[in-house]
Structure formats: structure tokens, C-alpha cells
Amino acid sequence: QVQLVESGGGLVQPGGSLRLSCAASGRIFSFMTMSWYRQAPGKQRELVARITSSGLPNYVDSLNGRFTISRDNAKNTVYLQMNSLKPEDTAVYYCNAWYIPSNQNFWGQGTQVTVSS
């Protein structure tokens, strides 16, 4: 069983920063690839960032270095540091865990990020 709980969302002004957290339960967290997705109103869910079980990150090209994904296996937590936020970053952000050996995906309930002046 893997349960994911996101936190850290909220309202922020353009140019501001937020750090999202995803706390995971389960004993196989350290073996999972962790990702952040987001879904804006009327749009499909899209991948934002991914980090492998060994800690190698990857990002979508459009972020231009504004976001950083990291993980702390001792705390069973993955983070998304978001800087220089733009209104187009407004979305519900979801945490995803991918257990490659069985090709299983687990999702959190999402946390709302709103970037507005």
C-alpha cells in the first residue's frame, strides 16, 4: 500500500515561490520514481518534474529552470520548489509514485496552486 498526501499549495503573487511536499506511506518509497503533475482548469494533466529512485531529476523544457524536484528518502517525502511563479502555473498539483517492477502508479489527492496578483 502506498498513500500520498500533498501539501504546501496556496495563493502566491507572480514572481513568488512555493514549496510543495508529498509525504508517502509505505516501505518501498525509496524504490519508486516520484513525479509532480499538474492540471489546470480545462486542460489535461501534464508532467512537471520527475525524480528517479537514485535521485536523478528531470523537468519539462518549458519550466526554464524555475522548478526543482528533490526527495528525502529518510522522510519518505518528495518536494517541488517552485520559483518565479507565473499565472500560467496555476493548477492543481499532484504527486505520483511509480513502482517500475510492477508498473504501478499511485496518486495523491492534489494541492491547489494559484498564482495571481
GROMACS .gro file of C-alpha atoms in nm:
model
  117
    1GLN     CA    1   0.000   0.000   0.000
    2VAL     CA    2   0.124   0.345  -0.097
    3GLN     CA    3  -0.055   0.660   0.013
    4LEU     CA    4   0.048   1.007  -0.098
    5VAL     CA    5  -0.051   1.335   0.066
    6GLU     CA    6   0.039   1.668  -0.094
    7SER     CA    7   0.072   1.995   0.093
    8GLY     CA    8   0.217   2.341   0.052
    9GLY     CA    9  -0.014   2.485  -0.209
   10GLY     CA   10  -0.181   2.821  -0.180
   11LEU     CA   11  -0.212   3.168  -0.324
   12VAL     CA   12   0.106   3.347  -0.429
   13GLN     CA   13   0.184   3.658  -0.630
   14PRO     CA   14   0.356   3.638  -0.967
   15GLY     CA   15   0.729   3.607  -0.915
   16GLY     CA   16   0.684   3.442  -0.577
   17SER     CA   17   0.781   3.098  -0.456
   18LEU     CA   18   0.619   2.792  -0.307
   19ARG     CA   19   0.747   2.457  -0.194
   20LEU     CA   20   0.518   2.161  -0.234
   21SER     CA   21   0.562   1.848  -0.027
   22CYS     CA   22   0.439   1.497  -0.087
   23ALA     CA   23   0.450   1.266   0.211
   24ALA     CA   24   0.434   0.898   0.129
   25SER     CA   25   0.347   0.596   0.333
   26GLY     CA   26   0.486   0.256   0.254
   27ARG     CA   27   0.814   0.077   0.283
   28ILE     CA   28   0.907   0.088  -0.086
   29PHE     CA   29   0.924   0.465  -0.126
   30SER     CA   30   1.297   0.463  -0.185
   31PHE     CA   31   1.250   0.229  -0.482
   32MET     CA   32   0.992   0.444  -0.657
   33THR     CA   33   1.021   0.706  -0.924
   34MET     CA   34   0.842   1.016  -0.798
   35SER     CA   35   0.680   1.282  -1.012
   36TRP     CA   36   0.483   1.601  -0.992
   37TYR     CA   37   0.199   1.656  -1.236
   38ARG     CA   38  -0.036   1.948  -1.269
   39GLN     CA   39  -0.377   2.007  -1.418
   40ALA     CA   40  -0.520   2.349  -1.496
   41PRO     CA   41  -0.893   2.404  -1.548
   42GLY     CA   42  -0.999   2.280  -1.889
   43LYS     CA   43  -0.660   2.125  -1.963
   44GLN     CA   44  -0.516   1.777  -1.946
   45ARG     CA   45  -0.291   1.666  -1.668
   46GLU     CA   46   0.073   1.720  -1.759
   47LEU     CA   47   0.406   1.609  -1.619
   48VAL     CA   48   0.606   1.882  -1.445
   49ALA     CA   49   0.906   1.705  -1.297
   50ARG     CA   50   1.031   1.358  -1.220
   51ILE     CA   51   1.300   1.216  -0.997
   52THR     CA   52   1.428   0.860  -1.008
   53SER     CA   53   1.484   0.631  -0.715
   54SER     CA   54   1.854   0.719  -0.735
   55GLY     CA   55   1.782   1.091  -0.717
   56LEU     CA   56   1.824   1.194  -1.081
   57PRO     CA   57   1.581   1.473  -1.172
   58ASN     CA   58   1.416   1.560  -1.500
   59TYR     CA   59   1.194   1.853  -1.599
   60VAL     CA   60   0.975   1.963  -1.884
   61ASP     CA   61   1.152   2.209  -2.112
   62SER     CA   62   0.903   2.489  -2.056
   63LEU     CA   63   0.998   2.535  -1.691
   64ASN     CA   64   1.326   2.707  -1.784
   65GLY     CA   65   1.494   2.618  -1.457
   66ARG     CA   66   1.227   2.763  -1.230
   67PHE     CA   67   1.132   2.438  -1.055
   68THR     CA   68   1.343   2.193  -0.859
   69ILE     CA   69   1.237   1.844  -0.756
   70SER     CA   70   1.410   1.666  -0.470
   71ARG     CA   71   1.349   1.376  -0.235
   72ASP     CA   72   1.434   1.277   0.118
   73ASN     CA   73   1.409   0.902   0.148
   74ALA     CA   74   1.460   0.914   0.523
   75LYS     CA   75   1.139   1.115   0.549
   76ASN     CA   76   0.951   0.941   0.266
   77THR     CA   77   0.895   1.282   0.112
   78VAL     CA   78   0.937   1.441  -0.229
   79TYR     CA   79   0.944   1.817  -0.279
   80LEU     CA   80   0.883   2.062  -0.558
   81GLN     CA   81   1.046   2.400  -0.511
   82MET     CA   82   0.874   2.649  -0.739
   83ASN     CA   83   1.034   2.988  -0.801
   84SER     CA   84   0.947   3.281  -1.025
   85LEU     CA   85   0.590   3.164  -1.041
   86LYS     CA   86   0.370   3.278  -1.325
   87PRO     CA   87  -0.008   3.292  -1.359
   88GLU     CA   88   0.010   3.007  -1.608
   89ASP     CA   89   0.149   2.787  -1.330
   90THR     CA   90  -0.193   2.796  -1.166
   91ALA     CA   91  -0.318   2.439  -1.139
   92VAL     CA   92  -0.385   2.152  -0.907
   93TYR     CA   93  -0.054   1.980  -0.846
   94TYR     CA   94  -0.049   1.604  -0.798
   95CYS     CA   95   0.215   1.377  -0.658
   96ASN     CA   96   0.274   1.048  -0.836
   97ALA     CA   97   0.467   0.740  -0.736
   98TRP     CA   98   0.570   0.484  -0.996
   99TYR     CA   99   0.685   0.142  -0.893
  100ILE     CA  100   0.863   0.020  -1.202
  101PRO     CA  101   0.889  -0.354  -1.125
  102SER     CA  102   0.510  -0.392  -1.134
  103ASN     CA  103   0.434  -0.080  -1.342
  104GLN     CA  104   0.204   0.056  -1.073
  105ASN     CA  105   0.114   0.422  -1.033
  106PHE     CA  106  -0.014   0.586  -0.717
  107TRP     CA  107  -0.163   0.934  -0.693
  108GLY     CA  108  -0.218   1.190  -0.423
  109GLN     CA  109  -0.533   1.397  -0.393
  110GLY     CA  110  -0.372   1.715  -0.520
  111THR     CA  111  -0.296   2.060  -0.382
  112GLN     CA  112  -0.412   2.387  -0.537
  113VAL     CA  113  -0.156   2.642  -0.651
  114THR     CA  114  -0.290   2.981  -0.754
  115VAL     CA  115  -0.060   3.250  -0.891
  116SER     CA  116  -0.235   3.583  -0.903
  117SER     CA  117  -0.183   3.945  -0.810
   0.00000   0.00000   0.00000
